[in-house]
XYZ file of C-alpha atoms in Angstrom:
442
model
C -110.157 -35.944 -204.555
C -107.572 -33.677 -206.557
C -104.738 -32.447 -205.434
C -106.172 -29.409 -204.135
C -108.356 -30.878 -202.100
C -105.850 -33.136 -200.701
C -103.139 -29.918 -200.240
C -106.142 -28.216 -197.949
C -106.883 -30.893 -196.404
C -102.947 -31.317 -195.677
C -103.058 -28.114 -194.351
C -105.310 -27.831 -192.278
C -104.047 -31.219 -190.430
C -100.633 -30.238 -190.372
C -102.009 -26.619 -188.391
C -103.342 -28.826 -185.787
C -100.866 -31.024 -185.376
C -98.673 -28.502 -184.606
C -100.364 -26.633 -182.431
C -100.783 -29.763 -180.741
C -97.449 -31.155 -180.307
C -96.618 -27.335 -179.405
C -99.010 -27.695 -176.413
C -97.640 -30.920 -175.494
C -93.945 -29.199 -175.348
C -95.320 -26.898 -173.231
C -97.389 -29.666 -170.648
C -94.232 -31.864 -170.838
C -92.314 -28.428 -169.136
C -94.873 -28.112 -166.657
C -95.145 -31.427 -165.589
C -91.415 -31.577 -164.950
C -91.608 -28.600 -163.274
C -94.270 -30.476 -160.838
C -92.202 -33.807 -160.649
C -88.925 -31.942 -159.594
C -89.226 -29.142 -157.857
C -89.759 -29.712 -154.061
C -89.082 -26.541 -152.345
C -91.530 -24.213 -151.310
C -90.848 -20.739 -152.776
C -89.379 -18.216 -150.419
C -92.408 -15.862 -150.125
C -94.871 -18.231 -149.324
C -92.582 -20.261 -146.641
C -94.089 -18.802 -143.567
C -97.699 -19.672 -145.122
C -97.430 -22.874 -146.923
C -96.311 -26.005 -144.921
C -94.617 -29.448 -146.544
C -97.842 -31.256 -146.499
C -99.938 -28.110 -148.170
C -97.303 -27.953 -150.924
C -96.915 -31.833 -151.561
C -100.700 -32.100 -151.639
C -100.584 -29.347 -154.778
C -97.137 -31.303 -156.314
C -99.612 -34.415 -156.733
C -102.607 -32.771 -157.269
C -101.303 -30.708 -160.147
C -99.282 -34.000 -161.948
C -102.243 -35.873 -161.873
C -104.483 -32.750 -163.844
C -100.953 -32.248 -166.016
C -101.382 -36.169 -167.002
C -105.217 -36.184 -167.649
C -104.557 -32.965 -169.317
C -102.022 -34.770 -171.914
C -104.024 -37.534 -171.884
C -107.566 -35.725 -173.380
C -105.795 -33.883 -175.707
C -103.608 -36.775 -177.509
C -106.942 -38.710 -177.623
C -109.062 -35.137 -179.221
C -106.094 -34.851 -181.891
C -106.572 -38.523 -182.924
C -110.083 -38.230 -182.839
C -110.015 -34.409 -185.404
C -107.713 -36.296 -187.667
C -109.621 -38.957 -188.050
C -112.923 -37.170 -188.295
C -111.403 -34.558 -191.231
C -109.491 -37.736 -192.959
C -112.716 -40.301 -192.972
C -115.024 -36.948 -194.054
C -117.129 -38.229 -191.678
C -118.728 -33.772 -191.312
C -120.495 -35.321 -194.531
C -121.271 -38.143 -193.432
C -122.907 -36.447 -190.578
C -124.570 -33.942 -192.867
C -125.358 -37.330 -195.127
C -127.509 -38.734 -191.871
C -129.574 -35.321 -190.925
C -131.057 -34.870 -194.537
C -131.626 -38.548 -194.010
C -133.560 -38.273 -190.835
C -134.906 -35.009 -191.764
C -136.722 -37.169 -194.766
C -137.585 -39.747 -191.945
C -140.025 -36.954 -190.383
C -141.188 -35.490 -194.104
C -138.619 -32.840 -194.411
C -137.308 -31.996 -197.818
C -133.374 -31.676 -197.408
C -133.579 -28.866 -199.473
C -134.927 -27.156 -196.121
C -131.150 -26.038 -195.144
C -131.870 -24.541 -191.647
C -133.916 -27.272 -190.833
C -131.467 -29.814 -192.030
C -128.865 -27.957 -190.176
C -130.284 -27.858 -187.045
C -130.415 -31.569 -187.170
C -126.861 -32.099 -188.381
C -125.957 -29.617 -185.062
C -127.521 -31.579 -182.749
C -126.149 -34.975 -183.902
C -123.155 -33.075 -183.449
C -123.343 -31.652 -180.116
C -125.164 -35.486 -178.669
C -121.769 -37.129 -180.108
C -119.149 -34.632 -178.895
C -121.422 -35.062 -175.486
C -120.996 -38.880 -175.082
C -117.428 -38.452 -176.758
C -116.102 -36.454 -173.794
C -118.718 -38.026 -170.606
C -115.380 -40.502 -170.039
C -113.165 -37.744 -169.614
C -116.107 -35.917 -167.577
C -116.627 -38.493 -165.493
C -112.833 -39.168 -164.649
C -112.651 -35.476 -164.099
C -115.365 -35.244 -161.340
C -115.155 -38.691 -159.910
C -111.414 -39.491 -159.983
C -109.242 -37.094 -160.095
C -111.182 -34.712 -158.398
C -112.708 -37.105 -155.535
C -109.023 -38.327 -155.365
C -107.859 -34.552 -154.249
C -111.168 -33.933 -152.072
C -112.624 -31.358 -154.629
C -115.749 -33.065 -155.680
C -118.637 -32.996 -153.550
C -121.261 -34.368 -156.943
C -123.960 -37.200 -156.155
C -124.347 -39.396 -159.113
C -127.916 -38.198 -159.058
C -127.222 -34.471 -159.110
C -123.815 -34.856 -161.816
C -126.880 -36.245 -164.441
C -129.171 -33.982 -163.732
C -126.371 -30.947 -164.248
C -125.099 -33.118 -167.725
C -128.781 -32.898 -168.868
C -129.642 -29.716 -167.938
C -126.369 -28.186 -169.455
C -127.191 -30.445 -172.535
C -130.840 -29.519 -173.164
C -129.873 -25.471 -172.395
C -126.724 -25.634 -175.133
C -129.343 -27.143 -177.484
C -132.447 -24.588 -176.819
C -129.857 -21.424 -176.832
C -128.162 -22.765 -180.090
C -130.474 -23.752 -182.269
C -132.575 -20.633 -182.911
C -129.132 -18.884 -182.974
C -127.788 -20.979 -185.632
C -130.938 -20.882 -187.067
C -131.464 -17.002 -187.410
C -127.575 -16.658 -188.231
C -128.007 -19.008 -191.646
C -131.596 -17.254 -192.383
C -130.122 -14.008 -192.086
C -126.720 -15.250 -194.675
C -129.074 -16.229 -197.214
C -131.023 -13.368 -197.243
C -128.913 -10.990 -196.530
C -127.411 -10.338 -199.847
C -124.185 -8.481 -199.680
C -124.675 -6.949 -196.298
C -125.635 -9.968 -194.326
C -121.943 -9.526 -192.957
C -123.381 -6.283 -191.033
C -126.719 -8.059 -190.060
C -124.971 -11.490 -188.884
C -122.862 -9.151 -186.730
C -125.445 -6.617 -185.193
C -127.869 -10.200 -184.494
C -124.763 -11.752 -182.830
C -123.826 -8.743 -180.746
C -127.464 -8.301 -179.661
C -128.206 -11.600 -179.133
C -124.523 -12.212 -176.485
C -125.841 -8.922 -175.211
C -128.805 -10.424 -174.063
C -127.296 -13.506 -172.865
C -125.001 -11.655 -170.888
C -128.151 -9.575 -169.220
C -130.147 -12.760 -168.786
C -127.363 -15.021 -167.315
C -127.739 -14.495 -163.760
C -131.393 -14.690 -163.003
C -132.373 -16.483 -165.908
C -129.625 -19.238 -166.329
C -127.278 -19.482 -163.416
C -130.589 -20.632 -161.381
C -131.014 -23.467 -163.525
C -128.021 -25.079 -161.903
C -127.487 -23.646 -158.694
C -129.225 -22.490 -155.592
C -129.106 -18.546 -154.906
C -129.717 -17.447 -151.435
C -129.012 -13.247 -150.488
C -126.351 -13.084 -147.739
C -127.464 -12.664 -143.977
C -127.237 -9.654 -142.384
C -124.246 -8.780 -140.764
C -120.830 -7.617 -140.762
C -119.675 -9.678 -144.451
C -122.694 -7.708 -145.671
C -122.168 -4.547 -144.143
C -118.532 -4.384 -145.296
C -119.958 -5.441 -148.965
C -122.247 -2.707 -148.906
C -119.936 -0.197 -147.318
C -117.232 -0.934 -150.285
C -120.208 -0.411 -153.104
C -121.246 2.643 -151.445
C -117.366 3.992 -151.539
C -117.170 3.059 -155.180
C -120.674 3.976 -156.380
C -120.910 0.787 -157.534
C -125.067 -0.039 -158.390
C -125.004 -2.971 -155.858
C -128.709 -4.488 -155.919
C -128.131 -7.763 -153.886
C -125.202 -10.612 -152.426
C -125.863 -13.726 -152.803
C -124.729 -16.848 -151.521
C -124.103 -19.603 -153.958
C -124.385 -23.199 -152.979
C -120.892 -24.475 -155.140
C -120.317 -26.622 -151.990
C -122.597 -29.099 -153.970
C -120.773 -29.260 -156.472
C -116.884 -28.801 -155.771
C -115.373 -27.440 -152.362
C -113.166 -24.868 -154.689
C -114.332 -21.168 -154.206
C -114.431 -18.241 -156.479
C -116.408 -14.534 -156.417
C -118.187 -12.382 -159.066
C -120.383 -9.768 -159.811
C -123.024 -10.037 -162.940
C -125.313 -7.479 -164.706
C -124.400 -5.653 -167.280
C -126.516 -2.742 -167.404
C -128.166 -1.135 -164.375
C -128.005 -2.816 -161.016
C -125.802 -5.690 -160.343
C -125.366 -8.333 -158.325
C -122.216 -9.718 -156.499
C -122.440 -13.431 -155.770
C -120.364 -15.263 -153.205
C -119.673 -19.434 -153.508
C -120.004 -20.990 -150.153
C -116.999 -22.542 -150.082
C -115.251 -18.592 -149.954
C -116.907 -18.038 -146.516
C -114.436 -19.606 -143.630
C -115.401 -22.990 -141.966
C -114.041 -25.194 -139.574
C -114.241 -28.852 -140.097
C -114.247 -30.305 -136.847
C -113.312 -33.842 -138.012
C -110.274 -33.121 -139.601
C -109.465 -30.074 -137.635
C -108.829 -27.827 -140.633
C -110.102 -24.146 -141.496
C -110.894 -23.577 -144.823
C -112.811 -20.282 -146.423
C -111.817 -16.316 -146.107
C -112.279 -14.351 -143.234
C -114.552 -11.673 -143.699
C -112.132 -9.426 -144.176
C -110.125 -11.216 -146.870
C -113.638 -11.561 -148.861
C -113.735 -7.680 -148.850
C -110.146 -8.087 -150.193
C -111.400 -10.573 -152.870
C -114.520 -7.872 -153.798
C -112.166 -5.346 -153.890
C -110.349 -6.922 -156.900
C -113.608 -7.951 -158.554
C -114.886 -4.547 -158.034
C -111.693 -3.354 -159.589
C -112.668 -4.649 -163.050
C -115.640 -2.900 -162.966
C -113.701 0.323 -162.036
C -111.326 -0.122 -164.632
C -114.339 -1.044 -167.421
C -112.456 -4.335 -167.798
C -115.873 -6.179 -168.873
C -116.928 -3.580 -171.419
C -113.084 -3.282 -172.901
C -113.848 -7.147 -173.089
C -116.731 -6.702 -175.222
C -115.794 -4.157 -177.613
C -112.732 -5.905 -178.346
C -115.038 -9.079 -178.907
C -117.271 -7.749 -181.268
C -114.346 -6.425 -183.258
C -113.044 -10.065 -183.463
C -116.632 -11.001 -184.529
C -116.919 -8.917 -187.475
C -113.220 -9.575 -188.805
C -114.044 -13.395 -188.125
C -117.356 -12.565 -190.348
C -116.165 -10.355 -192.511
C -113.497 -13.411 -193.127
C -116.697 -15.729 -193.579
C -117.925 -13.357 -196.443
C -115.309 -13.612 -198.876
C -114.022 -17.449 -198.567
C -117.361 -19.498 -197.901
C -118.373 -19.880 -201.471
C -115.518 -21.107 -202.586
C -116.619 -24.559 -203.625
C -112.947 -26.595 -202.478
C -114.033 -25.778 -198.520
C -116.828 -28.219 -198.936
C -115.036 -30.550 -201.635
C -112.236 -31.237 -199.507
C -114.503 -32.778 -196.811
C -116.047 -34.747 -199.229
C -118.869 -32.968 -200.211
C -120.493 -32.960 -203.679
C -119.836 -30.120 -205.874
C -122.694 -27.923 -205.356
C -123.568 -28.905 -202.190
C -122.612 -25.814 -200.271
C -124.521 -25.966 -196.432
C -123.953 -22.836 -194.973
C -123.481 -24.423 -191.337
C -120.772 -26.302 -192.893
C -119.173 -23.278 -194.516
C -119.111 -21.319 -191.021
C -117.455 -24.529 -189.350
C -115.196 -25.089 -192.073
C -114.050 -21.207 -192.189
C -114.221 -20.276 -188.585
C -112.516 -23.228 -187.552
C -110.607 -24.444 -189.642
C -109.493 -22.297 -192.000
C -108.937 -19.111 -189.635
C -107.496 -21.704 -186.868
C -104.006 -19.599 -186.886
C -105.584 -16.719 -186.537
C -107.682 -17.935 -184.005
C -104.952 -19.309 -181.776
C -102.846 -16.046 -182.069
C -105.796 -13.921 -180.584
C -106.164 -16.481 -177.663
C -102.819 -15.665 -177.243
C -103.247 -12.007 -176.929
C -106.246 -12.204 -175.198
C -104.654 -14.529 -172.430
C -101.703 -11.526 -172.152
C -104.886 -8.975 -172.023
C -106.371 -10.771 -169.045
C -103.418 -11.098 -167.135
C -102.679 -7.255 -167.313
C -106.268 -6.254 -166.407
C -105.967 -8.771 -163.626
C -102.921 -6.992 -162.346
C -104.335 -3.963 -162.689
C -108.080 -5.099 -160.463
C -104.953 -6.102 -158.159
C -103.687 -2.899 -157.929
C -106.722 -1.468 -157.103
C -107.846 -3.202 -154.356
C -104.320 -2.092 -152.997
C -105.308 1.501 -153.922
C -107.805 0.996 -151.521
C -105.633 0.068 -148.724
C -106.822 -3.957 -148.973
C -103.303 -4.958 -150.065
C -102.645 -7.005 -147.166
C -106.232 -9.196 -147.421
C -105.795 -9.892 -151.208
C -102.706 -11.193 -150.539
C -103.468 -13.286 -147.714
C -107.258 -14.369 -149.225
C -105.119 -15.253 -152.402
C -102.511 -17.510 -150.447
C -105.382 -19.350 -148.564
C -107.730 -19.481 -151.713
C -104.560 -21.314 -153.444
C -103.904 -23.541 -150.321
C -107.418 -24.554 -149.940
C -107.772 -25.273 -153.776
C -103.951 -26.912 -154.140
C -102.751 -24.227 -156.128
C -99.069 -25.107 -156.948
C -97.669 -22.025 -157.291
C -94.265 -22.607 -159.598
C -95.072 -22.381 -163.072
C -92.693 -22.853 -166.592
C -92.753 -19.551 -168.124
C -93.600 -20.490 -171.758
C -96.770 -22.834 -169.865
C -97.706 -19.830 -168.051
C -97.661 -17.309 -171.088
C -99.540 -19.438 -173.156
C -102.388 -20.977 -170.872
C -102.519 -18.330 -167.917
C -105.322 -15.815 -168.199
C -104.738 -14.960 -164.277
C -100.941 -14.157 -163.219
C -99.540 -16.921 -161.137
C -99.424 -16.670 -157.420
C -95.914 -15.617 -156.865
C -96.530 -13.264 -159.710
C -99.491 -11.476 -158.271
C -97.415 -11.823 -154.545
C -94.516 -9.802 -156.079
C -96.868 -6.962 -157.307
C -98.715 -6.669 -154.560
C -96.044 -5.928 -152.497
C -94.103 -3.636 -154.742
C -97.579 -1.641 -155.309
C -98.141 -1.184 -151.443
C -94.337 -0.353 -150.925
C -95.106 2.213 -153.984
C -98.258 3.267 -151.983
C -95.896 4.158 -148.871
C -93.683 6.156 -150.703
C -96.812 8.506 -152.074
């Protein structure tokens, strides 16, 4: 290599490496933050007791250490992957296979879609340890996982053969359309790409979602009647509820609606409804009214066009990110730098190298924004629930939703900025109640 390959190269490792060691700054604060702080904040006294709260300390230690844990071993793992050039060797193997079965290596998007799923099998055994820990230790440990063996394989395969089917004629169609496209495939890469997430988006919930879980519409009755009273009050295009069976897979709970044009669907996990376990004499779950609290947040997003703000400001990213693409992937020291041959220019490699890599500061400063983004439309589906007079069920579904799921609700501030896309408990406490003392004032 010369030396500008070796600067590049330099480069790029010393990005990561300190956005890594940055991240471990902020998971060391955190984790002392869990390790020494043993009172119960003021505002949730009356609802959390000592066990509740020591049960979270643990709970969110252990995640902080597995946390520190994955990433120290993924940093290792990068730097050795971009210092051995083993992307080439990778590349090296598919042409080599791809001759195996007749294929001429000069048949790029074949090639490529070989060399992409090599890739996606190896980061998919790569990370099964860490999967496996997850699900089977840590979370088992806290109570969370409800998984068979059985069913955790057949979820790992399924979610391995869907990345593969959904990627491939993506990645496909994106190269085929860069090395046609002459000097506007930058507008054609980006109208595909926005179509195709488009349709992804429409298809998701009774296309894909079923593929892994069990829908069932919610019973008639008064969880239903209140869902469809609230829909009707917002004119929201409410076509069915559904039950979700996430007890199955984890006892934590969430709420959503899908559908991005037309009718849409709001889907309820299990584990939100309340339940009584009569062994160990505990209540878990909403009350009805709480869910209506929880819908009236999620509802809020719609209200406030959160999902479609979401979008836009997505595909903008997309076409500076490809617009990025067009002017540095030809440059020949992106492939020579991870040892390629000079000439040897794959166009899969080039949007790794350039997406990834090379735009990885830019990248991490627009998570960074877009975590801030989320956390102000979240306080803002927060306030509207409270505009509609369901202040005092958010706040309670939200205390009981982090009780049940051992929520620990003190955060470090830099942590919280960086990593948070929801506000933190106490955060989302504190507005509620100065938006409903606002609300009696008006």
């Amino acid at each position: 290599m010369d030396f500008n390959e070796d600067l590049l190269l330099l480069l790029i490792l010393m990005f990561i490496w300190v956005e890594y060691l940055w991240e471990l700054y902020l998971s060391l604060r955190q984790l002392h933050i869990y390790k020494t702080n043993n009172a119960i904040p003021e505002d949730l006294n009356q609802m959390l007791n000592e066990e509740s709260f020591k049960k979270a300390r643990v709970y969110g230690i252990d995640k902080s250490e597995f946390k520190i844990a994955k990433e120290l071993f993924n940093i290792i793992l990068t730097t050795i992957i971009l210092y051995k050039r083993w992307v080439y060797t990778v590349w090296s193997s598919s042409e080599s296979f791809a001759g195996i079965l007749n294929i001429s290596s000069d048949q790029e998007i074949i090639v490529s879609c070989i060399f992409m799923t090599f890739v996606t099998g190896f980061n998919f055994i790569v990370n099964m340890p860490f999967t496996i820990y997850a699900n089977f230790v840590l979370e088992e440990k806290h109570g969370f996982n409800k998984q068979t063996a059985g069913f955790f394989i057949k979820d790992q395969i399924k979610s391995l053969a869907l990345s593969l089917v959904i990627t491939l004629p993506i990645i496909s169609a994106a190269i085929y359309i860069i090395m046609l496209g002459g000097n506007m495939f930058i507008v054609w890469l980006w109208l595909f790409t926005t179509v195709v997430s488009l349709f992804l988006l429409t298809i998701y919930p009774s296309v894909i979602a079923p593929i892994f879980d069990k829908f069932e519409p919610l019973a008639e009755g008064n969880l239903r009647n209140g869902i469809e009273n609230l829909a009707s009050q917002l004119k929201f295009p409410l076509s069915q509820v559904y039950i979700v069976e996430g007890s199955k897979r984890s006892v934590h709970s969430n709420a959503y609606f899908s559908g991005l044009f037309g009718q849409k669907r709001i889907v309820l996990f299990d584990t939100l409804l309340e339940k009584h376990d009569e062994v160990k004499n505990l209540t878990t779950g909403c009350t009805d009214s709480e869910i209506l609290g929880v819908l009236a947040h999620e509802l809020g997003h719609w209200k406030c066009s959160h999902i479609y703000k979401s979008i836009v400001l997505t595909e903008v990213n997309l076409l500076l990110l490809f617009t990025a693409f067009g002017f540095l992937f030809k440059n020949s020291l992106l492939y020579t730098t991870l040892g390629f041959a000079p000439g040897t220019e794959p166009v899969i490699i080039g949007l790794i190298i350039v997406l990834q890599l090379i735009l990885a500061p830019y990248n991490s400063l627009l998570s960074f924004f877009a975590t801030a983004l989320s956390r102000k439309y979240e306080f803002e589906a927060d306030n509207f629930a409270v505009g509609l007079n369901y202040g005092d069920q958010l706040r309670s579904s939200l205390i009981k939703l982090g009780k049940d799921n051992l929520d620990y609700p003190i955060y470090d501030k830099l942590y919280s900025a960086w990593y948070h896309s929801h506000p933190t408990l106490l955060h989302r406490m504190e507005n509620i109640k100065k938006q409903m003392a606002n609300k009696k004032k008006d």
